C-alpha positions in Angstrom: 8.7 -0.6 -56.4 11.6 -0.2 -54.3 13.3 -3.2 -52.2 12.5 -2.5 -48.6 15.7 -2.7 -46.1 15.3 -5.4 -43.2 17.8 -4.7 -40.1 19.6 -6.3 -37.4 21.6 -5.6 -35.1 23.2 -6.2 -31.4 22.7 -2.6 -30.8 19.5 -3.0 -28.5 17.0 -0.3 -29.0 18.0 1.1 -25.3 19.9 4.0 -27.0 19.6 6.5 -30.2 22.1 4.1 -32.4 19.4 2.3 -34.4 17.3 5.3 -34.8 20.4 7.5 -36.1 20.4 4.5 -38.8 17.1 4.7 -40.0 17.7 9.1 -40.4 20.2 8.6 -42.5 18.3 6.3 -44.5 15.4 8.8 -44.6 18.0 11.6 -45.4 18.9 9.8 -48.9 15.4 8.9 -49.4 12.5 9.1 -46.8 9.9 6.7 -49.1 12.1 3.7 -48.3 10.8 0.8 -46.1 13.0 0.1 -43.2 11.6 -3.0 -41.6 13.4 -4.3 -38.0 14.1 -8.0 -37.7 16.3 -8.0 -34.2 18.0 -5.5 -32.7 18.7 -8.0 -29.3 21.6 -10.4 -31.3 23.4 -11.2 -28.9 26.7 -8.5 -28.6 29.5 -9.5 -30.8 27.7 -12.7 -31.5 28.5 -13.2 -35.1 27.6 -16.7 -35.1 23.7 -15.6 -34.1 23.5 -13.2 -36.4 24.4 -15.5 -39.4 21.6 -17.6 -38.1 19.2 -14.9 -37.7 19.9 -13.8 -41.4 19.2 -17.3 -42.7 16.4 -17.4 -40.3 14.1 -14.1 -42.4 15.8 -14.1 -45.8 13.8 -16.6 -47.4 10.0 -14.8 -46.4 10.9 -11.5 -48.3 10.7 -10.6 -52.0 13.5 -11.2 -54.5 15.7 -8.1 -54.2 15.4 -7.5 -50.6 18.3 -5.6 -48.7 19.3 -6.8 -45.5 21.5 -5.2 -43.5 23.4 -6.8 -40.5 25.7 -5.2 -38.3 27.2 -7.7 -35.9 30.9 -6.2 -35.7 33.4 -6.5 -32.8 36.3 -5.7 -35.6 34.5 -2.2 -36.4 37.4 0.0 -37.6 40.1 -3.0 -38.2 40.9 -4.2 -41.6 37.9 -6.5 -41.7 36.2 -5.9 -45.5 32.7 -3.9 -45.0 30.8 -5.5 -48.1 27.7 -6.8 -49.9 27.1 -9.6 -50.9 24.5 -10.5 -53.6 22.8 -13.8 -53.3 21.9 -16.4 -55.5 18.3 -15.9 -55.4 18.8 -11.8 -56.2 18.6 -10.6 -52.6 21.3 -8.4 -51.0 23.1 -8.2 -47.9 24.9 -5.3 -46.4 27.3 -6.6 -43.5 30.8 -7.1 -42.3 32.8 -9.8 -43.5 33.0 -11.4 -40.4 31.1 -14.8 -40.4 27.7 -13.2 -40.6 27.3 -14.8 -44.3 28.5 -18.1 -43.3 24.7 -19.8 -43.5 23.7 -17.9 -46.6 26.8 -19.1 -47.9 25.7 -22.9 -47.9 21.9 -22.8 -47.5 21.3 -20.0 -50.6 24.4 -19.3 -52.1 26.4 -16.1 -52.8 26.4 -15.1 -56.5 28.9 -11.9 -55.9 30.3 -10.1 -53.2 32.1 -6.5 -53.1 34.0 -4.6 -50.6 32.2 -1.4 -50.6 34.4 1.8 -51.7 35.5 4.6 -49.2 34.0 7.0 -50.7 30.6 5.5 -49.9 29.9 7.1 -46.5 28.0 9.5 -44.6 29.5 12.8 -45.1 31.1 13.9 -41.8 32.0 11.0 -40.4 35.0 10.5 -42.1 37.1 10.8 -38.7 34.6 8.2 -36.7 35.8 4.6 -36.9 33.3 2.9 -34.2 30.0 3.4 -36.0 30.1 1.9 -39.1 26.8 1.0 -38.9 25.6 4.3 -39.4 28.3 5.7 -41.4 28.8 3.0 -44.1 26.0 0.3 -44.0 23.0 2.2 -43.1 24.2 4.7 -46.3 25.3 2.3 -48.6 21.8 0.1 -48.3 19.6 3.3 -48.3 21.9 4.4 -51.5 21.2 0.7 -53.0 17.7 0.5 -52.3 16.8 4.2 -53.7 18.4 3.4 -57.0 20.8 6.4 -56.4 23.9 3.7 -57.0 23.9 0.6 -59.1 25.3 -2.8 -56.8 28.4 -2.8 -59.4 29.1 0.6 -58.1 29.1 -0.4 -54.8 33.0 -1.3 -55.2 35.3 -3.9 -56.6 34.2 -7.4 -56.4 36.6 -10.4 -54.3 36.7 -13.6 -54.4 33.7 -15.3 -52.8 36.5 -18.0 -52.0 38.0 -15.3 -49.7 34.7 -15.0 -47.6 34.9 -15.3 -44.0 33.1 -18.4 -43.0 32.4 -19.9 -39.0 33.2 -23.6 -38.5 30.7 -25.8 -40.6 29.9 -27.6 -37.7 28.3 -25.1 -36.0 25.8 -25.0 -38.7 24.9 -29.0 -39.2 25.3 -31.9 -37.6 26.4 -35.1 -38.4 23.3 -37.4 -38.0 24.0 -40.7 -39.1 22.4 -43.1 -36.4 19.8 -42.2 -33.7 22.8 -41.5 -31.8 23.4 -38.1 -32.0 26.0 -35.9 -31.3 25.7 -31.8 -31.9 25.8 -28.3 -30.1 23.8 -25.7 -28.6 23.7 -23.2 -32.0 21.2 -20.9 -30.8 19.2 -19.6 -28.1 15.6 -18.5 -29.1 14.8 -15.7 -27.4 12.5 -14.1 -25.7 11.0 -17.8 -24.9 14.7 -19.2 -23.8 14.1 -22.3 -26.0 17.8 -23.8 -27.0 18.5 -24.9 -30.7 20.5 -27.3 -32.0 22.6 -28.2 -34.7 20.4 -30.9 -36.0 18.0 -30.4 -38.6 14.2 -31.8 -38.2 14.3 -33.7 -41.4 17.8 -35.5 -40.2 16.4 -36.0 -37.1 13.3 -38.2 -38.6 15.1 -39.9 -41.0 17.5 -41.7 -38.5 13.9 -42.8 -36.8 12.5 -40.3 -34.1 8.4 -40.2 -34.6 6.3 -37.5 -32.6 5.3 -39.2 -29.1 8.8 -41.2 -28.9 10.9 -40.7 -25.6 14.7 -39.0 -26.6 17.4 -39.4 -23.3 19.3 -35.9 -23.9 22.4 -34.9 -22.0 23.8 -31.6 -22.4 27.1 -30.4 -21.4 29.9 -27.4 -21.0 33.2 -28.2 -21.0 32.3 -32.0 -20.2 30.7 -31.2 -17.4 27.0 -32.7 -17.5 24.3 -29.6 -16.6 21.0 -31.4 -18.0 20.6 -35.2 -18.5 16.8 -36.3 -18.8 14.0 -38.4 -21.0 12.3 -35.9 -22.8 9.4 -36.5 -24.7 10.1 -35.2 -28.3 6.3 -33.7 -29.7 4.9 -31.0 -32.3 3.7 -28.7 -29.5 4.5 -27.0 -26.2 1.2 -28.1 -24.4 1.7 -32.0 -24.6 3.8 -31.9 -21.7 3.0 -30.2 -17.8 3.8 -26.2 -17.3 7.6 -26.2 -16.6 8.5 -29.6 -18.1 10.8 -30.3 -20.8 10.0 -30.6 -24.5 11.9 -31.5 -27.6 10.5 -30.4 -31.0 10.6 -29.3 -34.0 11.8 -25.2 -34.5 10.2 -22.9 -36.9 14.2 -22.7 -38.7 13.4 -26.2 -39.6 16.3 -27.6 -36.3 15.5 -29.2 -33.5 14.8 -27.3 -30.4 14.5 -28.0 -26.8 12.2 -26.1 -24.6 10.4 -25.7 -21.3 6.6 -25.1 -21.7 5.8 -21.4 -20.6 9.2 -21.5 -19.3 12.9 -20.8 -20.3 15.0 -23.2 -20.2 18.2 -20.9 -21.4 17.5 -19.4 -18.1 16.9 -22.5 -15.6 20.3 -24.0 -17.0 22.2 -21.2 -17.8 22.9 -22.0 -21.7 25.1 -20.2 -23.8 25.6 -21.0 -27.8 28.9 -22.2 -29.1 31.0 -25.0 -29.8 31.6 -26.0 -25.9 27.8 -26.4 -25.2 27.0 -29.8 -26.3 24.1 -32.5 -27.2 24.1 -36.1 -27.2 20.3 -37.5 -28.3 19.7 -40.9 -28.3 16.4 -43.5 -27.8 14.6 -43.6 -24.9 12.0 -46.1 -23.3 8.4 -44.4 -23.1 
């Protein structure tokens, strides 16, 4: 059988980009599976897409191909590659950060910058749409069997591999006082995720039902300081209130039932959006 190729992209489906993908695909071989993950990363959000990748790579079968394309340095000197993971799936992306959780949570076995030869044939004057013109060709040539992954094209260091700032991916949970950032935003709901892992989270002594005083601020400036009740579910507190739980990517998440709460308080992801989490009375 072959390995079925799962996208993403900040492309938004609002325009022909993402469809002109999935015809070259079916121009190489039109039995292959072309599954959509995202196509709403947020634009030139490399750090989201490294998250989103981590997010779906463990549910498919061993030899998957993803293929991300998250790339505000399309056409610089930045290495178009593929990296082959430890667990025997693939991914097709710019080496740009976009690896950087895969990296530490599963582990790349190889990685090769992918030759210039390997393109769609007629684009060889387009440098804006590599998506298309390299990734979406090279996965489609992968998954088909037409090309073998050593032939893809010299292999580089995995040493070399560009990697964001560990701390956007973990934090450092040692008491119940706890210090992290705003790593994600989970759309469509407009639930914000953290840093902090569920399992850290409990083992420094948070239980389901406690009370957890959260303060979140930008640039130092406080935007959200609260007791929030920390519970498995969105229905335990009032329509519109305030909920900290646990996130299906296995970090803690904090949420407004039937609500957004990326909206109400305007959050962003990065480094400057930050979380302080410590006990709270009931």
């Amino acid at each position: 059988m072959k390995p079925c190729i799962v996208w993403q992209t900040d492309f938004s489906l609002d325009w022909p980009f993402v469809a002109t993908m999935k015809g070259v695909c079916r121009q190489i071989d039109d039995t292959l599976d072309i599954i959509d993950s995202s196509h709403t990363i947020e634009k030139f959000n490399v750090l989201e897409a490294s998250q989103q990748l981590d997010y779906v790579e463990p549910f498919y079968p061993q030899g998957t191909i993803y293929v991300s394309v998250v790339d505000p340095g399309v056409g610089t000197n930045r290495k178009a590659s593929v990296a082959k993971l430890k667990d025997g799936n693939y991914v097709v992306t710019p080496d740009n950060g976009t690896l950087t959780h895969l990296y530490y949570h599963i582990g790349i076995a190889e990685i090769r910058e992918i030759d210039a030869c390997l393109r769609y044939q007629g684009t060889e004057n387009v440098s804006v749409f590599h998506g298309r013109d390299i990734f979406a060709y090279v996965a489609a040539k992968l998954a088909s069997g037409q090309i073998t992954y050593e032939q893809v094209g010299k292999a580089y260091p995995i040493e070399d591999i560009i990697l964001l700032d560990y701390q956007y991916l973990q934090a450092d949970v040692i008491t119940s006082e706890i210090d992290g950032i705003v790593s994600n935003i989970s759309d469509p709901f407009g639930s914000i995720v953290f840093n902090i892992l569920t399992d850290d989270f409990k083992n420094v002594g948070y239980q389901e039902g406690d009370m957890a005083h959260i303060v979140l601020t930008y640039q130092n400036q406080i935007y959200f300081d609260k007791n929030v009740l920390y519970e498995k579910a969105f229905g335990y507190v009032e329509v519109g209130e305030p909920i900290l739980f646990n996130a299906s990517s296995n970090y803690m998440s904090l949420g407004l039932n039937q609500g957004s709460f990326k909206d109400k308080y305007k959050v962003h992801a990065g480094m400057d959006y930050k979380v302080h989490i410590s006990k709270a009375s009931k």
